[in-house]
Short mmCIF file of C-alpha atoms in Angstrom, two decimals:
data_model
loop_
_atom_site.label_atom_id
_atom_site.label_comp_id
_atom_site.label_asym_id
_atom_site.label_seq_id
_atom_site.Cartn_x
_atom_site.Cartn_y
_atom_site.Cartn_z
CA ASN A 1 0.00 0.00 0.00
CA ALA A 2 1.89 3.08 -1.24
CA GLY A 3 -0.52 5.70 0.15
CA VAL A 4 0.03 9.04 -1.61
CA THR A 5 2.81 9.25 -4.18
CA GLN A 6 4.19 12.34 -5.92
CA THR A 7 6.47 12.85 -8.88
CA PRO A 8 8.97 14.34 -9.35
CA LYS A 9 10.74 14.68 -5.99
CA PHE A 10 12.87 17.62 -7.13
CA GLN A 11 12.60 20.03 -10.07
CA VAL A 12 14.44 23.15 -11.21
CA LEU A 13 12.69 25.40 -13.74
CA LYS A 14 13.59 28.63 -15.47
CA THR A 15 11.15 31.52 -15.24
CA GLY A 16 8.41 31.09 -17.84
CA GLN A 17 8.73 27.32 -18.21
CA SER A 18 5.78 25.06 -17.54
CA MET A 19 5.48 21.76 -15.74
CA THR A 20 2.99 19.37 -14.19
CA LEU A 21 3.29 17.83 -10.74
CA GLN A 22 1.72 14.40 -10.49
CA CYS A 23 -0.07 12.89 -7.52
CA ALA A 24 -1.74 9.51 -7.05
CA GLN A 25 -3.38 7.76 -4.10
CA ASP A 26 -4.31 4.12 -3.70
CA MET A 27 -6.62 4.44 -0.67
CA ASN A 28 -9.83 4.89 -2.68
CA HIS A 29 -10.22 8.38 -1.22
CA ASN A 30 -12.76 10.80 -2.65
CA SER A 31 -10.99 14.06 -1.84
CA MET A 32 -7.55 15.28 -2.87
CA TYR A 33 -5.61 18.46 -2.16
CA TRP A 34 -2.57 20.44 -3.25
CA TYR A 35 -0.63 22.54 -0.71
CA ARG A 36 2.51 24.60 -0.81
CA GLN A 37 4.83 25.02 2.17
CA ASP A 38 7.01 28.09 2.56
CA PRO A 39 9.26 29.02 5.51
CA GLY A 40 7.33 30.98 8.15
CA MET A 41 4.04 30.66 6.21
CA GLY A 42 2.89 27.18 7.13
CA LEU A 43 1.07 25.05 4.58
CA ARG A 44 -1.41 26.83 2.35
CA LEU A 45 -4.09 25.21 0.21
CA ILE A 46 -3.74 25.81 -3.53
CA TYR A 47 -6.59 23.73 -4.97
CA TYR A 48 -8.70 20.81 -3.88
CA SER A 49 -10.99 18.24 -5.40
CA ALA A 50 -13.85 17.15 -3.16
CA SER A 51 -14.72 14.28 -5.48
CA GLU A 52 -13.90 12.95 -8.92
CA GLY A 53 -14.90 15.48 -11.54
CA THR A 54 -14.85 18.54 -9.27
CA THR A 55 -12.13 21.04 -8.42
CA ASP A 56 -12.15 24.24 -6.35
CA LYS A 57 -9.76 27.03 -5.54
CA GLY A 58 -8.04 27.20 -2.19
CA GLU A 59 -6.22 30.06 -0.53
CA VAL A 60 -3.47 30.67 -3.13
CA PRO A 61 -4.65 29.45 -6.59
CA ASN A 62 -3.14 32.15 -8.81
CA GLY A 63 -0.61 30.80 -11.31
CA TYR A 64 -1.79 27.19 -10.98
CA ASN A 65 -4.26 24.85 -12.65
CA VAL A 66 -5.36 21.39 -11.62
CA SER A 67 -6.89 18.30 -13.19
CA ARG A 68 -8.64 15.47 -11.37
CA LEU A 69 -7.86 12.85 -13.98
CA ASN A 70 -9.75 10.05 -12.21
CA LYS A 71 -10.41 9.03 -8.62
CA ARG A 72 -6.74 8.14 -8.04
CA GLU A 73 -4.90 11.02 -9.73
CA PHE A 74 -4.79 14.78 -9.17
CA SER A 75 -2.25 16.87 -11.06
CA LEU A 76 -1.04 20.44 -10.51
CA ARG A 77 0.18 22.49 -13.48
CA LEU A 78 2.30 25.61 -13.52
CA GLU A 79 1.74 27.24 -16.91
CA SER A 80 4.45 29.92 -16.66
CA ALA A 81 6.65 29.43 -13.62
CA ALA A 82 7.74 32.43 -11.54
CA PRO A 83 10.40 32.66 -8.78
CA SER A 84 7.57 33.25 -6.28
CA GLN A 85 6.46 29.67 -6.96
CA THR A 86 9.68 28.28 -5.51
CA SER A 87 8.33 26.09 -2.72
CA VAL A 88 7.71 22.58 -1.51
CA TYR A 89 4.47 21.16 -2.89
CA PHE A 90 2.47 18.52 -1.07
CA CYS A 91 -0.43 16.46 -2.29
CA ALA A 92 -2.87 15.00 0.23
CA SER A 93 -6.02 12.90 0.22
CA SER A 94 -8.88 12.11 2.59
CA ALA A 95 -11.86 9.80 2.50
CA ASP A 96 -14.19 12.77 2.21
CA ARG A 97 -13.80 16.51 2.15
CA GLY A 98 -12.95 18.15 5.41
CA TYR A 99 -14.17 15.67 7.99
CA ASN A 100 -11.58 12.95 7.75
CA GLU A 101 -7.91 12.50 8.39
CA GLN A 102 -5.69 13.82 5.60
CA TYR A 103 -2.77 11.74 4.35
CA PHE A 104 0.19 13.46 2.73
CA GLY A 105 2.64 12.56 0.00
CA PRO A 106 6.42 13.05 0.36
CA GLY A 107 6.46 16.39 -1.45
CA THR A 108 8.05 17.96 -4.53
CA ARG A 109 10.78 20.54 -3.98
CA LEU A 110 10.53 23.08 -6.81
CA THR A 111 13.02 25.83 -7.53
CA VAL A 112 12.30 28.50 -10.15
CA THR A 113 15.32 30.55 -11.23
CA LYS B 1 -10.35 34.21 9.00
CA GLN B 2 -9.09 31.26 11.01
CA GLU B 3 -5.60 31.68 12.47
CA VAL B 4 -3.65 28.88 14.11
CA THR B 5 -0.75 29.63 16.43
CA GLN B 6 1.76 27.21 17.87
CA ILE B 7 3.94 28.08 20.84
CA PRO B 8 6.81 27.64 21.31
CA ALA B 9 8.30 27.78 17.82
CA ALA B 10 11.21 25.62 18.97
CA LEU B 11 11.86 23.45 22.01
CA SER B 12 14.84 21.43 23.21
CA VAL B 13 14.44 18.86 25.99
CA PRO B 14 16.60 16.07 27.42
CA GLU B 15 15.65 12.48 26.69
CA GLY B 16 13.05 11.03 29.04
CA GLU B 17 11.30 14.29 29.78
CA ASN B 18 7.53 14.66 29.38
CA LEU B 19 6.55 17.66 27.29
CA VAL B 20 3.54 19.62 26.06
CA LEU B 21 3.13 21.37 22.73
CA ASN B 22 0.46 24.03 22.41
CA CYS B 23 -1.87 24.98 19.59
CA SER B 24 -4.47 27.76 19.63
CA PHE B 25 -7.03 28.78 17.02
CA THR B 26 -9.17 31.89 16.70
CA ASP B 27 -12.45 30.46 15.36
CA SER B 28 -14.00 27.75 17.53
CA ALA B 29 -16.36 26.62 14.74
CA ILE B 30 -14.21 23.66 13.75
CA TYR B 31 -15.02 20.12 12.65
CA ASN B 32 -11.79 18.53 13.83
CA LEU B 33 -8.17 19.16 14.75
CA GLN B 34 -5.26 17.12 13.50
CA TRP B 35 -1.68 16.83 14.79
CA PHE B 36 1.08 15.99 12.31
CA ARG B 37 4.75 15.22 12.51
CA GLN B 38 7.19 16.39 9.80
CA ASP B 39 10.77 15.19 9.58
CA PRO B 40 13.29 17.41 7.72
CA GLY B 41 12.82 17.18 3.96
CA LYS B 42 9.87 14.80 4.33
CA GLY B 43 6.11 14.88 4.10
CA LEU B 44 3.62 15.10 6.94
CA THR B 45 2.65 12.07 9.01
CA SER B 46 -0.71 12.19 10.74
CA LEU B 47 -0.41 11.50 14.48
CA LEU B 48 -3.86 12.11 15.92
CA LEU B 49 -7.23 13.40 14.75
CA ILE B 50 -9.70 14.79 17.29
CA GLN B 51 -13.27 15.37 16.18
CA SER B 52 -14.97 18.50 17.52
CA SER B 53 -17.20 16.39 19.79
CA GLN B 54 -14.20 14.69 21.42
CA ARG B 55 -12.02 15.93 24.27
CA GLU B 56 -8.92 13.85 23.68
CA GLN B 57 -7.24 11.12 21.69
CA THR B 58 -4.37 8.85 22.62
CA SER B 59 -1.85 6.89 20.59
CA GLY B 60 1.01 5.22 22.43
CA ARG B 61 3.06 7.90 24.21
CA LEU B 62 1.03 10.68 22.58
CA ASN B 63 -2.07 12.29 24.01
CA ALA B 64 -3.88 15.19 22.36
CA SER B 65 -6.58 17.21 24.03
CA LEU B 66 -9.07 19.66 22.58
CA ASP B 67 -10.92 22.51 24.28
CA LYS B 68 -12.98 23.87 21.44
CA SER B 69 -14.67 26.65 23.40
CA SER B 70 -11.36 28.19 24.40
CA GLY B 71 -9.70 27.50 21.04
CA ARG B 72 -6.88 25.37 22.41
CA SER B 73 -5.29 21.98 21.90
CA THR B 74 -2.28 20.39 23.51
CA LEU B 75 -0.10 17.49 22.40
CA TYR B 76 1.47 15.66 25.32
CA ILE B 77 4.50 13.46 24.63
CA ALA B 78 5.50 11.13 27.44
CA ALA B 79 9.03 9.91 28.07
CA SER B 80 10.51 11.71 25.06
CA GLN B 81 13.11 9.96 22.87
CA PRO B 82 15.66 11.30 20.35
CA GLY B 83 13.50 9.74 17.62
CA ASP B 84 10.73 12.18 18.56
CA SER B 85 12.84 15.04 17.19
CA ALA B 86 10.82 16.63 14.37
CA THR B 87 8.51 19.54 13.64
CA TYR B 88 4.98 19.11 15.00
CA LEU B 89 2.13 20.82 13.19
CA CYS B 90 -1.47 21.25 14.20
CA ALA B 91 -4.25 21.96 11.73
CA VAL B 92 -7.97 22.65 12.13
CA THR B 93 -10.79 21.91 9.71
CA GLY B 94 -13.21 24.80 9.77
CA THR B 95 -16.01 26.26 7.69
CA ALA B 96 -15.94 25.33 4.02
CA SER B 97 -14.02 22.24 5.16
CA LYS B 98 -10.76 24.14 4.82
CA LEU B 99 -7.71 22.87 6.71
CA THR B 100 -5.71 25.70 8.32
CA PHE B 101 -2.20 24.92 9.59
CA GLY B 102 -0.07 26.41 12.29
CA THR B 103 3.59 27.09 11.53
CA GLY B 104 4.77 24.30 13.82
CA THR B 105 6.94 23.62 16.83
CA ARG B 106 10.43 22.30 16.10
CA LEU B 107 11.29 19.76 18.80
CA GLN B 108 14.77 18.48 19.58
CA VAL B 109 15.24 15.69 22.12
CA THR B 110 18.84 15.47 23.28
CA LEU B 111 20.72 12.51 24.72
#
């Protein structure tokens, strides 16, 4: 049972480049989330998907897009990377939105130069 | 807007000591509170989840309490070990089912 997996683990981008962060869970959870973690800021919600086929903005959605590809997979896309998007990105999942324990992936460390 | 505060930001204790980590939140209208552990360069590991109707949860040497009306939670770690060294985060699920995190307490347990 792998839980929540994320790829890649590390990535360096130049300003203006695009990339997609991948996330998958094997716990049959309905809800999935993308967070970013910055020093002194705590974790902040970027986007979430309460169930397959739905996505909603979180606290800091600007500059990002998401796709809930199926029940298992939830991807985060940066269309035109900026240095302000240098961060550690975490994907999480829970059985249902909000009321259940959230399980986190290992994170993707992204640097934009 | 919900705000979650964790005090102290950092703590160093000798092995074997019992310790308490504090978490406070400004909006008591929460569904649950979750404590996580984060090791350097790693993801978050869920330690305990307390539903709003509960007062405490226990797992091994860990005990978490919740006083929703006063906006406080504590994580008690008994007989601390060097392997407990990590950053401990609390997070509350509030209105709109949004999870709001504190900035964490960095714990070091020394030999």
